[in-house]
Short mmCIF file of C-alpha atoms in Angstrom, two decimals:
data_model
loop_
_atom_site.label_atom_id
_atom_site.label_comp_id
_atom_site.label_asym_id
_atom_site.label_seq_id
_atom_site.Cartn_x
_atom_site.Cartn_y
_atom_site.Cartn_z
CA MET A 20 -79.35 -134.08 -152.49
CA MET A 21 -81.96 -136.53 -149.59
CA ILE A 22 -81.24 -140.00 -150.65
CA LYS A 23 -77.14 -139.34 -150.77
CA SER A 24 -77.53 -137.87 -146.65
CA TYR A 25 -80.23 -140.97 -145.74
CA LEU A 26 -77.26 -143.12 -147.04
CA GLU A 27 -74.14 -141.62 -145.46
CA LEU A 28 -76.52 -141.21 -142.11
CA SER A 29 -77.65 -145.14 -142.32
CA LEU A 30 -74.07 -146.69 -143.09
CA SER A 31 -72.99 -144.73 -140.65
CA SER A 32 -75.11 -146.08 -137.92
CA LEU A 33 -74.30 -149.28 -139.64
CA LYS A 34 -70.58 -149.14 -138.87
CA LYS A 35 -71.19 -147.73 -135.12
CA ASN A 36 -72.88 -150.44 -134.63
CA TRP A 37 -72.06 -153.49 -136.55
CA LYS A 38 -71.01 -155.81 -133.42
CA VAL A 39 -74.39 -156.17 -132.01
CA PHE A 40 -76.36 -156.32 -135.04
CA THR A 41 -73.66 -158.73 -135.59
CA ILE A 42 -74.41 -160.60 -132.43
CA LEU A 43 -78.05 -160.12 -131.86
CA THR A 44 -78.53 -161.93 -136.33
CA LEU A 45 -76.26 -165.12 -134.37
CA PHE A 46 -79.18 -165.04 -130.83
CA ALA A 47 -82.30 -164.25 -133.60
CA THR A 48 -80.44 -167.48 -136.10
CA ILE A 49 -80.32 -169.92 -133.12
CA ALA A 50 -83.59 -168.92 -131.38
CA VAL A 51 -85.39 -169.69 -134.52
CA PHE A 52 -83.49 -172.44 -134.73
CA LEU A 53 -84.40 -174.11 -131.69
CA VAL A 54 -88.10 -172.90 -131.58
CA SER A 55 -89.34 -172.90 -134.14
CA PRO A 56 -91.66 -175.98 -135.55
CA ASP A 57 -90.13 -174.60 -138.86
CA SER A 58 -86.78 -175.89 -138.21
CA TYR A 59 -84.82 -178.78 -138.83
CA THR A 60 -85.21 -179.40 -135.73
CA HIS A 61 -88.67 -180.68 -135.87
CA ASP A 62 -90.69 -182.57 -138.24
CA LEU A 63 -93.61 -181.69 -140.49
CA TYR A 64 -96.55 -182.60 -139.31
CA GLN A 65 -98.88 -181.06 -136.58
CA ARG A 66 -99.06 -177.81 -138.43
CA ASN A 67 -102.14 -175.29 -139.15
CA ASN A 68 -101.64 -171.94 -140.10
CA SER A 69 -98.18 -172.43 -141.73
CA ALA A 70 -99.34 -176.07 -144.08
CA TRP A 71 -102.19 -173.36 -145.12
CA PHE A 72 -99.47 -170.32 -146.28
CA PHE A 73 -97.06 -172.75 -147.24
CA MET A 74 -99.67 -174.42 -149.72
CA CYS A 75 -100.78 -170.84 -151.00
CA GLY A 76 -96.71 -169.78 -151.63
CA LYS A 77 -95.99 -173.12 -153.12
CA ALA A 78 -98.96 -173.30 -155.77
CA TRP A 79 -98.55 -169.49 -156.24
CA MET A 80 -94.73 -170.27 -157.55
CA ASN A 81 -96.40 -173.18 -159.61
CA GLY A 82 -97.97 -170.44 -161.97
CA MET A 83 -101.48 -171.27 -159.77
CA THR A 84 -103.35 -167.68 -159.50
CA PRO A 85 -103.60 -166.04 -156.00
CA TYR A 86 -108.00 -165.39 -155.27
CA VAL A 87 -108.07 -167.76 -158.74
CA ASP A 88 -106.79 -170.67 -158.41
CA PHE A 89 -106.19 -170.82 -154.89
CA SER A 90 -107.69 -168.65 -151.57
CA ASP A 91 -107.84 -167.90 -148.33
CA SER A 92 -108.39 -165.70 -145.25
CA LYS A 93 -104.86 -163.89 -146.06
CA GLY A 94 -102.72 -161.83 -147.67
CA PRO A 95 -100.35 -161.87 -150.98
CA LEU A 96 -96.85 -160.30 -149.20
CA LEU A 97 -98.16 -163.36 -146.69
CA TRP A 98 -97.94 -165.85 -149.62
CA LEU A 99 -95.08 -164.45 -151.35
CA ILE A 100 -92.65 -164.96 -148.61
CA TYR A 101 -93.91 -168.70 -147.34
CA GLY A 102 -93.41 -169.05 -151.50
CA ILE A 103 -89.95 -168.17 -151.14
CA GLY A 104 -89.46 -169.97 -148.92
CA TYR A 105 -90.76 -172.58 -150.70
CA LEU A 106 -88.31 -172.26 -153.87
CA LEU A 107 -85.51 -172.26 -150.69
CA SER A 108 -86.42 -175.94 -149.42
CA HIS A 109 -88.91 -177.30 -151.88
CA TYR A 110 -90.63 -180.20 -149.67
CA ASN A 111 -90.02 -179.12 -146.06
CA TYR A 112 -90.40 -175.30 -143.79
CA VAL A 113 -86.82 -175.05 -143.98
CA GLY A 114 -86.04 -172.23 -146.37
CA VAL A 115 -89.16 -170.23 -144.22
CA MET A 116 -87.14 -170.64 -141.43
CA TRP A 117 -84.10 -169.04 -143.10
CA ILE A 118 -86.54 -165.61 -144.12
CA THR A 119 -87.67 -165.77 -140.21
CA CYS A 120 -84.66 -165.63 -139.31
CA VAL A 121 -83.65 -162.23 -140.97
CA PHE A 122 -87.14 -160.43 -140.27
CA TYR A 123 -86.32 -161.53 -136.02
CA ALA A 124 -83.36 -160.49 -136.87
CA VAL A 125 -84.59 -157.31 -137.46
CA THR A 126 -86.93 -157.37 -134.78
CA TYR A 127 -84.12 -157.55 -132.52
CA LEU A 128 -83.35 -155.11 -134.23
CA PHE A 129 -85.34 -152.46 -133.84
CA ALA A 130 -85.65 -153.56 -129.83
CA TYR A 131 -82.09 -152.77 -128.80
CA LYS A 132 -82.68 -149.93 -131.13
CA THR A 133 -85.13 -149.02 -128.90
CA ALA A 134 -84.40 -149.59 -125.33
CA PHE A 135 -80.72 -147.65 -126.36
CA ILE A 136 -83.13 -144.58 -126.46
CA PHE A 137 -83.64 -144.78 -123.20
CA LEU A 138 -80.81 -146.73 -121.29
CA ASN A 139 -78.17 -145.54 -123.15
CA ASP A 140 -75.98 -148.06 -122.68
CA LYS A 141 -75.40 -151.40 -125.20
CA ARG A 142 -74.96 -153.44 -123.02
CA GLN A 143 -77.79 -153.05 -121.00
CA SER A 144 -80.05 -152.48 -124.06
CA LEU A 145 -78.87 -156.16 -125.78
CA LEU A 146 -79.88 -157.64 -122.79
CA SER A 147 -83.18 -156.18 -123.18
CA ALA A 148 -83.64 -157.25 -126.39
CA VAL A 149 -82.04 -160.59 -125.73
CA LEU A 150 -84.92 -160.56 -122.62
CA MET A 151 -87.85 -160.03 -125.81
CA THR A 152 -87.44 -163.48 -126.06
CA LEU A 153 -89.16 -164.71 -123.68
CA PHE A 154 -92.64 -162.38 -124.73
CA PHE A 155 -92.32 -163.06 -129.17
CA PHE A 156 -91.41 -166.85 -128.54
CA ASN A 157 -93.69 -168.19 -125.11
CA ALA A 158 -95.06 -171.33 -125.66
CA ILE A 159 -97.85 -170.21 -123.76
CA TYR A 160 -99.36 -168.73 -127.05
CA HIS A 161 -96.56 -169.25 -129.55
CA ARG A 162 -96.72 -172.53 -130.74
CA GLU A 163 -95.62 -172.04 -134.60
CA ILE A 164 -94.70 -169.28 -136.80
CA LYS A 165 -97.63 -167.53 -138.11
CA THR A 166 -98.58 -164.32 -139.63
CA GLU A 167 -97.65 -162.08 -136.90
CA ASP A 168 -94.08 -163.43 -136.63
CA PHE A 169 -93.59 -161.82 -140.03
CA ALA A 170 -95.64 -158.68 -138.69
CA GLN A 171 -93.17 -158.32 -135.99
CA PRO A 172 -89.97 -156.51 -137.54
CA PHE A 173 -92.51 -154.14 -138.97
CA MET A 174 -94.55 -153.24 -135.65
CA MET A 175 -91.20 -153.70 -133.49
CA GLY A 176 -89.61 -151.00 -135.92
CA ALA A 177 -93.14 -148.61 -135.29
CA ILE A 178 -92.22 -148.77 -131.56
CA TYR A 179 -88.31 -147.88 -132.11
CA TYR A 180 -89.48 -144.76 -135.10
CA THR A 181 -92.51 -143.48 -133.05
CA SER A 182 -90.17 -144.14 -129.55
CA CYS A 183 -87.63 -141.79 -131.42
CA LEU A 184 -90.04 -139.32 -132.32
CA LEU A 185 -91.70 -138.82 -129.11
CA TYR A 186 -88.32 -139.36 -127.00
CA GLY A 187 -85.58 -139.11 -128.72
CA GLU A 188 -83.21 -135.64 -128.08
CA PRO A 189 -83.63 -133.03 -130.59
CA VAL A 190 -80.68 -134.79 -132.87
CA ALA A 191 -82.53 -138.15 -132.05
CA ARG A 192 -85.55 -135.97 -133.85
CA HIS A 193 -83.28 -134.54 -137.60
CA ARG A 194 -85.07 -134.21 -140.41
CA TRP A 195 -83.45 -137.13 -142.25
CA VAL A 196 -84.63 -139.84 -138.94
CA ILE A 197 -88.29 -138.19 -139.26
CA ALA A 198 -88.22 -138.66 -142.61
CA LYS A 199 -87.16 -142.40 -141.88
CA ALA A 200 -89.57 -142.20 -139.77
CA MET A 201 -92.69 -142.03 -141.75
CA LEU A 202 -91.72 -144.15 -144.45
CA TRP A 203 -91.01 -146.81 -142.24
CA LEU A 204 -93.99 -146.45 -140.84
CA GLY A 205 -95.67 -146.13 -144.40
CA LEU A 206 -93.95 -149.01 -145.15
CA CYS A 207 -94.96 -151.25 -141.52
CA PHE A 208 -99.28 -150.16 -142.92
CA GLY A 209 -98.45 -151.69 -146.09
CA ALA A 210 -97.02 -154.54 -145.66
CA THR A 211 -98.79 -155.70 -142.60
CA PHE A 212 -101.77 -155.28 -144.45
CA LEU A 213 -100.88 -157.11 -146.91
CA MET A 214 -100.62 -159.31 -144.65
CA LYS A 215 -103.03 -159.24 -141.74
CA TYR A 216 -105.25 -155.41 -141.95
CA ASN A 217 -106.21 -156.24 -138.85
CA ILE A 218 -102.18 -156.00 -137.91
CA ALA A 219 -101.94 -152.37 -140.17
CA ALA A 220 -105.40 -151.43 -137.73
CA ILE A 221 -102.64 -151.57 -134.68
CA SER A 222 -99.77 -150.02 -136.66
CA LEU A 223 -102.42 -146.96 -137.10
CA VAL A 224 -101.49 -145.57 -133.74
CA PHE A 225 -98.39 -145.40 -134.49
CA ALA A 226 -98.20 -143.06 -137.20
CA PHE A 227 -101.09 -140.71 -134.74
CA TYR A 228 -98.96 -140.19 -132.31
CA SER A 229 -96.05 -139.63 -134.18
CA TRP A 230 -97.53 -136.90 -136.74
CA ALA A 231 -98.68 -135.56 -133.53
CA ALA A 232 -94.90 -135.47 -132.56
CA VAL A 233 -93.21 -134.42 -135.69
CA LYS A 234 -95.90 -130.70 -136.14
CA ARG A 235 -94.76 -130.17 -132.51
CA ASP A 236 -91.63 -130.52 -133.91
CA GLY A 237 -92.64 -127.24 -136.35
CA TYR A 238 -91.54 -130.78 -139.22
CA ASN A 239 -94.07 -129.82 -142.31
CA LEU A 240 -96.91 -132.22 -141.66
CA TRP A 241 -98.30 -132.46 -145.27
CA LYS A 242 -94.63 -133.86 -145.86
CA ALA A 243 -95.00 -136.29 -143.56
CA PHE A 244 -98.06 -137.57 -145.07
CA GLY A 245 -96.37 -137.43 -147.94
CA LEU A 246 -93.28 -139.70 -147.88
CA TYR A 247 -96.12 -142.14 -144.84
CA ALA A 248 -97.85 -142.97 -148.53
CA ALA A 249 -94.55 -143.32 -150.08
CA GLY A 250 -94.12 -145.87 -147.56
CA VAL A 251 -97.27 -147.37 -148.17
CA ALA A 252 -96.64 -147.78 -152.37
CA VAL A 253 -93.60 -149.21 -151.94
CA VAL A 254 -95.16 -152.38 -150.94
CA TRP A 255 -99.13 -151.71 -152.49
CA VAL A 256 -97.53 -150.53 -156.14
CA PRO A 257 -96.04 -153.78 -157.09
CA PHE A 258 -98.72 -155.89 -156.04
CA LEU A 259 -101.31 -153.34 -157.65
CA VAL A 260 -98.92 -153.96 -160.82
CA TYR A 261 -98.93 -157.75 -160.42
CA PHE A 262 -102.91 -158.04 -160.10
CA LEU A 263 -103.38 -155.42 -163.47
CA VAL A 264 -101.10 -157.92 -164.72
CA ALA A 265 -102.64 -161.30 -164.36
CA GLY A 266 -105.97 -160.12 -164.39
CA ASN A 267 -106.90 -160.93 -160.65
CA LEU A 268 -107.52 -157.22 -159.32
CA LYS A 269 -111.50 -157.92 -158.44
CA ALA A 270 -110.47 -161.70 -157.33
CA PHE A 271 -108.04 -160.51 -154.71
CA CYS A 272 -110.44 -157.71 -153.73
CA PHE A 273 -113.33 -160.28 -152.94
CA GLU A 274 -111.85 -162.76 -150.94
CA TYR A 275 -109.45 -160.40 -149.54
CA PHE A 276 -112.29 -157.61 -148.26
CA VAL A 277 -116.26 -159.66 -148.84
CA ASN A 278 -115.49 -162.65 -148.24
CA VAL A 279 -113.14 -162.63 -145.48
CA PHE A 280 -116.55 -160.14 -143.41
CA HIS A 281 -118.40 -163.21 -143.90
CA THR A 282 -116.14 -166.20 -142.27
CA VAL A 283 -114.96 -163.25 -139.83
CA GLY A 284 -118.67 -162.01 -139.71
CA ALA A 285 -120.54 -165.85 -139.58
CA LEU A 286 -118.07 -166.41 -135.88
CA GLY A 287 -119.21 -163.61 -134.63
CA THR A 288 -123.47 -163.30 -135.40
CA SER A 289 -123.72 -166.09 -133.19
CA GLY A 290 -126.00 -165.63 -129.33
CA ASN A 291 -126.34 -161.61 -128.63
CA GLY A 292 -123.64 -160.46 -131.40
CA VAL A 293 -119.90 -159.84 -132.12
CA PHE A 294 -119.57 -158.52 -128.57
CA ASP A 295 -121.33 -162.10 -127.29
CA GLY A 296 -118.63 -163.35 -124.73
CA ILE A 297 -116.26 -160.94 -124.12
CA PHE A 298 -115.51 -162.13 -120.48
CA ASN A 299 -114.80 -165.50 -121.95
CA LYS A 300 -112.59 -164.21 -124.81
CA PHE A 301 -110.81 -162.24 -121.60
CA ILE A 302 -110.41 -165.05 -120.28
CA THR A 303 -109.02 -166.75 -123.11
CA ASN A 304 -106.57 -164.48 -123.53
CA ALA A 305 -105.65 -163.21 -119.83
CA PHE A 306 -101.89 -164.06 -119.87
CA PRO A 307 -100.81 -162.06 -122.84
CA ILE A 308 -103.56 -159.28 -121.99
CA THR A 309 -102.26 -159.43 -118.21
CA MET A 310 -98.45 -159.33 -119.72
CA GLN A 311 -98.93 -156.34 -121.98
CA CYS A 312 -100.46 -154.30 -119.97
CA ILE A 313 -98.08 -154.37 -116.71
CA ALA A 314 -95.35 -153.98 -119.34
CA THR A 315 -96.95 -150.89 -120.75
CA LEU A 316 -97.79 -149.47 -117.25
CA ALA A 317 -94.39 -149.63 -115.99
CA PRO A 318 -93.85 -146.59 -117.64
CA MET A 319 -95.83 -145.11 -115.38
CA VAL A 320 -94.42 -146.08 -112.49
CA VAL A 321 -91.06 -146.47 -113.10
CA ILE A 322 -90.74 -143.19 -115.04
CA TYR A 323 -88.00 -142.54 -117.29
CA MET A 324 -89.88 -141.28 -119.77
CA LYS A 325 -89.95 -136.95 -120.03
CA ARG A 326 -93.24 -136.53 -122.31
CA TYR A 327 -95.82 -139.24 -123.58
CA ARG A 328 -96.13 -141.76 -120.69
CA SER A 329 -98.75 -143.50 -121.51
CA PHE A 330 -98.46 -144.12 -125.33
CA PRO A 331 -97.51 -147.67 -124.40
CA PHE A 332 -100.82 -148.00 -122.32
CA VAL A 333 -103.14 -146.36 -125.29
CA ALA A 334 -101.56 -148.56 -127.64
CA PHE A 335 -102.21 -151.25 -125.70
CA LEU A 336 -105.19 -150.39 -125.25
CA VAL A 337 -106.15 -149.58 -128.80
CA SER A 338 -104.13 -153.44 -129.60
CA ALA A 339 -106.35 -155.13 -126.94
CA VAL A 340 -109.42 -153.63 -128.12
CA VAL A 341 -108.50 -155.11 -132.79
CA ASN A 342 -107.57 -158.19 -131.01
CA MET A 343 -110.58 -159.15 -129.23
CA GLY A 344 -112.25 -157.97 -131.27
CA ASN A 345 -111.29 -160.07 -133.87
CA GLY A 346 -111.84 -163.55 -132.48
CA THR A 347 -110.78 -164.91 -129.02
CA LEU A 348 -107.44 -167.04 -130.20
CA ILE A 349 -104.50 -166.11 -128.08
CA TYR A 350 -101.86 -165.92 -130.77
CA TYR A 351 -103.01 -162.77 -131.59
CA PHE A 352 -101.56 -160.82 -129.17
CA ASN A 353 -98.48 -161.98 -130.48
CA ASN A 354 -98.49 -158.60 -133.10
CA SER A 355 -98.41 -156.44 -129.99
CA ASN A 356 -95.56 -157.62 -128.02
CA GLY A 357 -92.94 -155.28 -129.29
CA LEU A 358 -94.91 -152.82 -126.63
CA ILE A 359 -92.96 -155.34 -123.56
CA ILE A 360 -90.37 -153.94 -124.52
CA PHE A 361 -91.54 -150.50 -122.30
CA GLY A 362 -91.76 -153.17 -119.25
CA VAL A 363 -88.94 -154.51 -119.78
CA ILE A 364 -86.50 -150.91 -120.16
CA ALA A 365 -88.03 -150.29 -116.53
CA LEU A 366 -86.68 -153.50 -115.24
CA VAL A 367 -83.35 -153.24 -116.44
CA LEU A 368 -83.73 -149.85 -114.92
CA LEU A 369 -84.77 -150.90 -111.92
CA VAL A 370 -81.81 -153.54 -111.68
CA ARG A 371 -79.36 -150.51 -112.09
CA SER A 372 -80.40 -148.58 -109.96
CA TYR A 373 -78.48 -150.34 -107.32
CA GLU A 374 -75.23 -149.31 -108.16
CA HIS A 375 -73.47 -151.01 -105.82
CA HIS A 376 -74.45 -154.14 -105.86
CA ARG A 377 -73.14 -156.69 -108.47
CA TRP A 378 -75.89 -159.78 -107.18
CA PRO A 379 -78.85 -157.77 -109.16
CA ARG A 380 -77.02 -157.24 -112.59
CA TYR A 381 -75.14 -161.37 -112.57
CA GLY A 382 -79.05 -162.10 -111.11
CA ALA A 383 -81.19 -160.98 -113.84
CA ALA A 384 -78.58 -162.60 -116.21
CA VAL A 385 -78.31 -165.76 -114.44
CA ILE A 386 -82.21 -165.81 -114.44
CA SER A 387 -83.10 -164.21 -117.97
CA VAL A 388 -81.12 -167.17 -119.24
CA PHE A 389 -82.62 -169.60 -116.76
CA ILE A 390 -85.84 -168.21 -118.89
CA LEU A 391 -84.83 -168.73 -121.77
CA PHE A 392 -83.94 -171.82 -121.57
CA LEU A 393 -86.79 -173.01 -119.51
CA ILE A 394 -88.90 -171.76 -123.66
CA VAL A 395 -86.59 -173.45 -125.65
CA ILE A 396 -87.31 -177.04 -123.75
CA ASN A 397 -91.48 -176.00 -123.54
CA ASN A 398 -91.54 -174.81 -127.37
CA ASN A 399 -89.88 -178.27 -128.04
CA ASP A 400 -91.94 -180.41 -126.04
CA ARG A 401 -95.68 -179.70 -126.76
CA GLY A 402 -95.82 -180.53 -130.57
CA GLY A 403 -95.19 -183.65 -130.87
CA ASN A 404 -92.85 -183.14 -134.13
CA TYR A 405 -89.64 -182.79 -132.39
CA PHE A 406 -87.53 -185.35 -134.05
CA THR A 407 -86.39 -186.74 -131.19
CA GLN A 408 -90.25 -187.61 -130.71
CA ASN A 409 -90.29 -191.08 -132.68
CA GLY A 410 -94.13 -191.71 -132.12
CA ILE A 411 -97.80 -192.72 -133.89
CA ARG A 412 -97.86 -189.48 -135.15
CA ARG A 413 -94.89 -189.88 -137.52
CA SER A 414 -96.04 -192.93 -138.31
CA ILE A 415 -100.05 -191.53 -139.89
CA PHE A 416 -97.86 -188.96 -141.93
CA TYR A 417 -95.84 -191.11 -143.25
CA TYR A 418 -97.94 -193.81 -144.30
CA TYR A 419 -100.38 -190.59 -145.89
CA ALA A 420 -97.57 -189.43 -147.49
CA THR A 421 -96.35 -192.94 -148.92
CA ILE A 422 -99.96 -192.92 -150.28
CA MET A 423 -99.53 -189.70 -151.85
CA ASP A 424 -96.30 -190.01 -153.22
CA GLN A 425 -97.16 -192.72 -155.77
CA VAL A 426 -98.98 -189.63 -158.34
CA PRO A 427 -96.40 -187.07 -159.21
CA ASN A 428 -97.83 -183.35 -157.79
CA PRO A 429 -101.01 -184.41 -157.04
CA THR A 430 -103.84 -182.08 -156.03
CA ILE A 431 -105.48 -182.39 -152.77
CA ILE A 432 -108.86 -181.16 -151.22
CA TYR A 433 -109.46 -181.10 -147.07
CA TYR A 434 -113.72 -181.96 -147.39
CA ARG A 435 -115.82 -180.53 -145.11
CA CYS A 436 -113.60 -180.05 -142.03
CA MET A 437 -111.41 -177.22 -140.40
CA PRO A 438 -108.28 -179.15 -141.24
CA ASN A 439 -104.36 -179.07 -139.96
CA PRO A 440 -103.55 -179.17 -143.64
CA GLU A 441 -100.34 -181.04 -143.64
CA PHE A 442 -100.80 -183.68 -146.41
CA GLY A 443 -98.71 -182.84 -148.94
CA VAL A 444 -95.59 -181.29 -148.15
CA CYS A 445 -93.08 -183.65 -148.82
CA ASN A 446 -95.34 -184.59 -152.36
CA ASN A 447 -95.27 -181.58 -153.91
CA ALA A 448 -98.58 -181.83 -153.54
CA LEU A 449 -101.21 -178.05 -154.55
CA PRO A 450 -105.02 -177.45 -154.06
CA GLY A 451 -107.40 -178.94 -155.76
CA CYS A 452 -109.53 -176.38 -155.96
CA LYS A 453 -109.66 -172.20 -155.25
CA TYR A 454 -111.18 -173.46 -151.54
CA TRP A 455 -109.30 -176.26 -151.34
CA ALA A 456 -109.27 -176.02 -147.49
CA LEU A 457 -112.37 -174.08 -145.30
CA GLN A 458 -111.10 -171.58 -143.11
CA SER A 459 -113.27 -170.67 -139.97
CA GLY A 460 -116.99 -169.76 -140.83
CA ALA A 461 -116.96 -170.59 -144.88
CA THR A 462 -120.05 -169.94 -146.59
CA GLN A 463 -121.75 -171.84 -148.35
CA ALA A 464 -120.47 -170.87 -152.34
CA MET A 465 -117.14 -172.41 -150.60
CA LYS A 466 -118.44 -175.43 -149.98
CA GLN A 467 -119.85 -176.03 -152.59
CA GLU A 468 -116.76 -175.39 -154.58
CA GLN A 469 -115.87 -178.81 -152.92
CA ASP A 470 -118.77 -180.01 -153.92
CA ASP A 471 -118.19 -179.83 -157.95
CA ALA A 472 -114.52 -179.89 -157.72
CA ILE A 473 -114.68 -183.55 -156.28
CA ALA A 474 -117.88 -184.54 -158.35
CA LYS A 475 -115.89 -183.55 -161.59
CA LYS A 476 -113.24 -185.75 -160.70
CA GLN A 477 -111.04 -182.73 -161.38
CA VAL A 478 -108.81 -183.67 -157.48
CA ASP A 479 -106.23 -186.20 -156.80
CA PHE A 480 -106.85 -186.48 -152.84
CA ILE A 481 -109.22 -185.81 -150.26
CA ALA A 482 -108.84 -185.35 -146.87
CA VAL A 483 -112.07 -185.98 -144.89
CA GLY A 484 -112.02 -185.74 -140.67
CA CYS A 485 -112.40 -189.06 -139.49
CA ASN A 486 -115.89 -188.07 -137.43
CA ASN A 487 -118.02 -186.81 -140.28
CA VAL A 488 -119.86 -190.48 -141.35
CA THR A 489 -121.68 -188.51 -144.07
CA ALA A 490 -118.67 -186.56 -145.65
CA ILE A 491 -117.38 -189.58 -145.82
CA ASN A 492 -120.34 -191.98 -147.43
CA LYS A 493 -120.88 -189.38 -149.94
CA VAL A 494 -116.45 -189.39 -150.77
CA ALA A 495 -116.96 -192.93 -150.84
CA LYS A 496 -119.92 -193.58 -153.35
CA LEU A 497 -117.99 -190.82 -156.13
CA GLY A 498 -115.97 -193.32 -156.63
CA TYR A 499 -112.89 -192.64 -154.81
CA TYR A 500 -110.37 -195.58 -152.85
CA PRO A 501 -110.30 -194.71 -149.16
CA TYR A 502 -106.92 -195.06 -146.88
CA ARG A 503 -107.07 -194.96 -142.87
CA HIS A 504 -103.94 -195.28 -140.97
CA THR A 505 -105.54 -198.14 -137.70
CA ALA A 506 -103.88 -195.99 -134.75
CA PRO A 507 -106.81 -194.48 -132.93
CA ASP A 508 -104.91 -190.79 -133.16
CA ASN A 509 -105.49 -190.82 -136.85
CA ALA A 510 -108.03 -187.81 -137.12
CA PHE A 511 -108.25 -188.51 -140.86
CA VAL A 512 -109.57 -190.71 -144.01
CA LEU A 513 -107.19 -189.81 -146.95
CA PHE A 514 -109.43 -190.75 -150.38
CA SER A 515 -107.92 -191.13 -153.89
CA LYS A 516 -109.16 -191.02 -157.53
CA LYS A 517 -106.85 -193.84 -158.50
CA LYS A 518 -106.39 -197.27 -156.28
CA LEU A 519 -103.18 -196.96 -154.82
CA LYS A 520 -100.86 -199.26 -152.82
CA ALA A 521 -101.06 -199.22 -149.03
CA PRO A 522 -97.71 -198.75 -146.90
CA SER A 523 -97.21 -200.63 -144.04
CA TYR A 524 -99.15 -198.72 -141.02
CA THR A 525 -95.51 -199.73 -138.79
CA ILE A 526 -93.08 -196.80 -141.62
CA ASN A 527 -90.64 -196.17 -139.20
CA VAL A 528 -88.87 -193.02 -140.49
CA PRO A 529 -85.47 -192.59 -137.87
CA ASN A 530 -84.63 -189.30 -136.43
CA HIS A 531 -81.61 -188.56 -138.15
CA VAL A 532 -83.63 -188.29 -140.75
CA VAL A 533 -85.94 -186.12 -139.74
CA PHE A 534 -83.19 -183.66 -138.58
CA LEU A 535 -81.38 -183.81 -141.69
CA LYS A 536 -84.41 -183.13 -143.69
CA LYS A 537 -83.54 -185.25 -146.39
CA HIS A 538 -86.05 -185.17 -149.16
CA PHE A 539 -89.15 -187.94 -149.18
CA THR A 540 -88.34 -190.23 -151.12
CA THR A 541 -84.84 -191.00 -150.00
CA ARG A 542 -86.06 -191.49 -146.52
CA LEU A 543 -88.34 -194.09 -147.83
CA ALA A 544 -85.55 -196.59 -149.22
CA PHE A 545 -84.15 -197.14 -145.99
CA ALA A 546 -86.81 -196.13 -143.49
CA CYS A 547 -89.57 -198.85 -144.55
CA ASP A 548 -89.68 -202.18 -142.80
CA THR A 549 -89.85 -203.13 -146.58
CA VAL A 550 -89.58 -200.68 -149.68
CA PRO A 551 -92.66 -200.21 -151.44
CA THR A 552 -92.09 -201.67 -154.76
CA TRP A 553 -93.37 -198.17 -156.52
CA TYR A 554 -89.38 -197.61 -155.68
#
């Protein structure tokens, strides 16, 4: 009976808002297509986190065991997402892009529904959701699609359901809505915990406020806890079963908890300890901190909440403490960008207060479109890998890709460097050992794993930073063959276990080929000045 009522409620909401859902899905697809480096609009180089995640997802889909044959500091759900992206498109990130479109469609939908709670107007709520693009994809801190992007729909959904319970009218706090909210909040915690658990820690603030609201309304608190736990279990149980069957549960716990604490701890133990450089952390993250602070304080100035006006600001403070305690990387604040919806709502209400003047409304719309245009332009112009940017970096990337393509399904290690592990995407390259690339704060055991792998000659390729003379000499003495592009912008020396043919330094891949994402071998067939003989 409960499931039937839940489905009826969900279907009723879908029928009522299908036009809005369609518009937001189309908008999300267009936004991701234009901005995401994983899109057709960008080439495969100039990568960082996305290349790590894609390699791990690809390794999993090729039969390697997570946390045993390959590892990193992230959770298995993130690797699964990238693994599915790999299955959709083996030799580029386009499959990941389409998954991102789905995730952001859900994110925009929850932003719209949150705005509608307070605005009670479809057009204005739709505008509020679209304006969130300025913060989801702001080029100041959004460099590529990362973990925070895939956590976005879960966090935005948590904000929406918490808002339903805190600010919704009694009809919006129906027991089925409470049940759905508890399930989603549990799902949010479970999913983000298996991506990056500092995001899960932030999500707890929504759970605590929701439990307080549930208690206020006289709902059975233990039942709420049970539904929350059920939401967590929906995500955790399938992975637990997999780990037990694959026999890598112990390895998962060690890598995801023990080793991550070691690597993160190594980054925070210099100087005066974990809080050393707190001022520097604030300065580094000043833009997102200021932006989120103003947005979450707005409901206390533009009064549109009957109660719990401090909730957005408290949630921001929790996220700021967690994010700054975890490091100085500015993109961490993407995971709490959904809170800015409360500031956007306040702005829309201010504009709406000019009832007899059309210019503020039209002016807001024009300014919004103009800013969105600037966001797209800024995102596409800063990475050097937009499909129209045919420069030396493209030649460097395909120089190394041509070398690697001579070995079927090669293995690679990024030796003694914190790399952009982008090589091998179009060659179906796989990790050469568990710690195929070193995280920040890598332990001695991680470094030793790499040493053992290259000494045993179990890896096909080794990438070493050009400035690491000691590592270059060490690998060369082991009998690996070096290949190095002569351009000043080149950051790597690529060593090969076998002696291979060196391609031209001036490989030319046309812009339209990059945009169409043709397979690598097809590119070389007409992109090189001289087609390599192995084709």
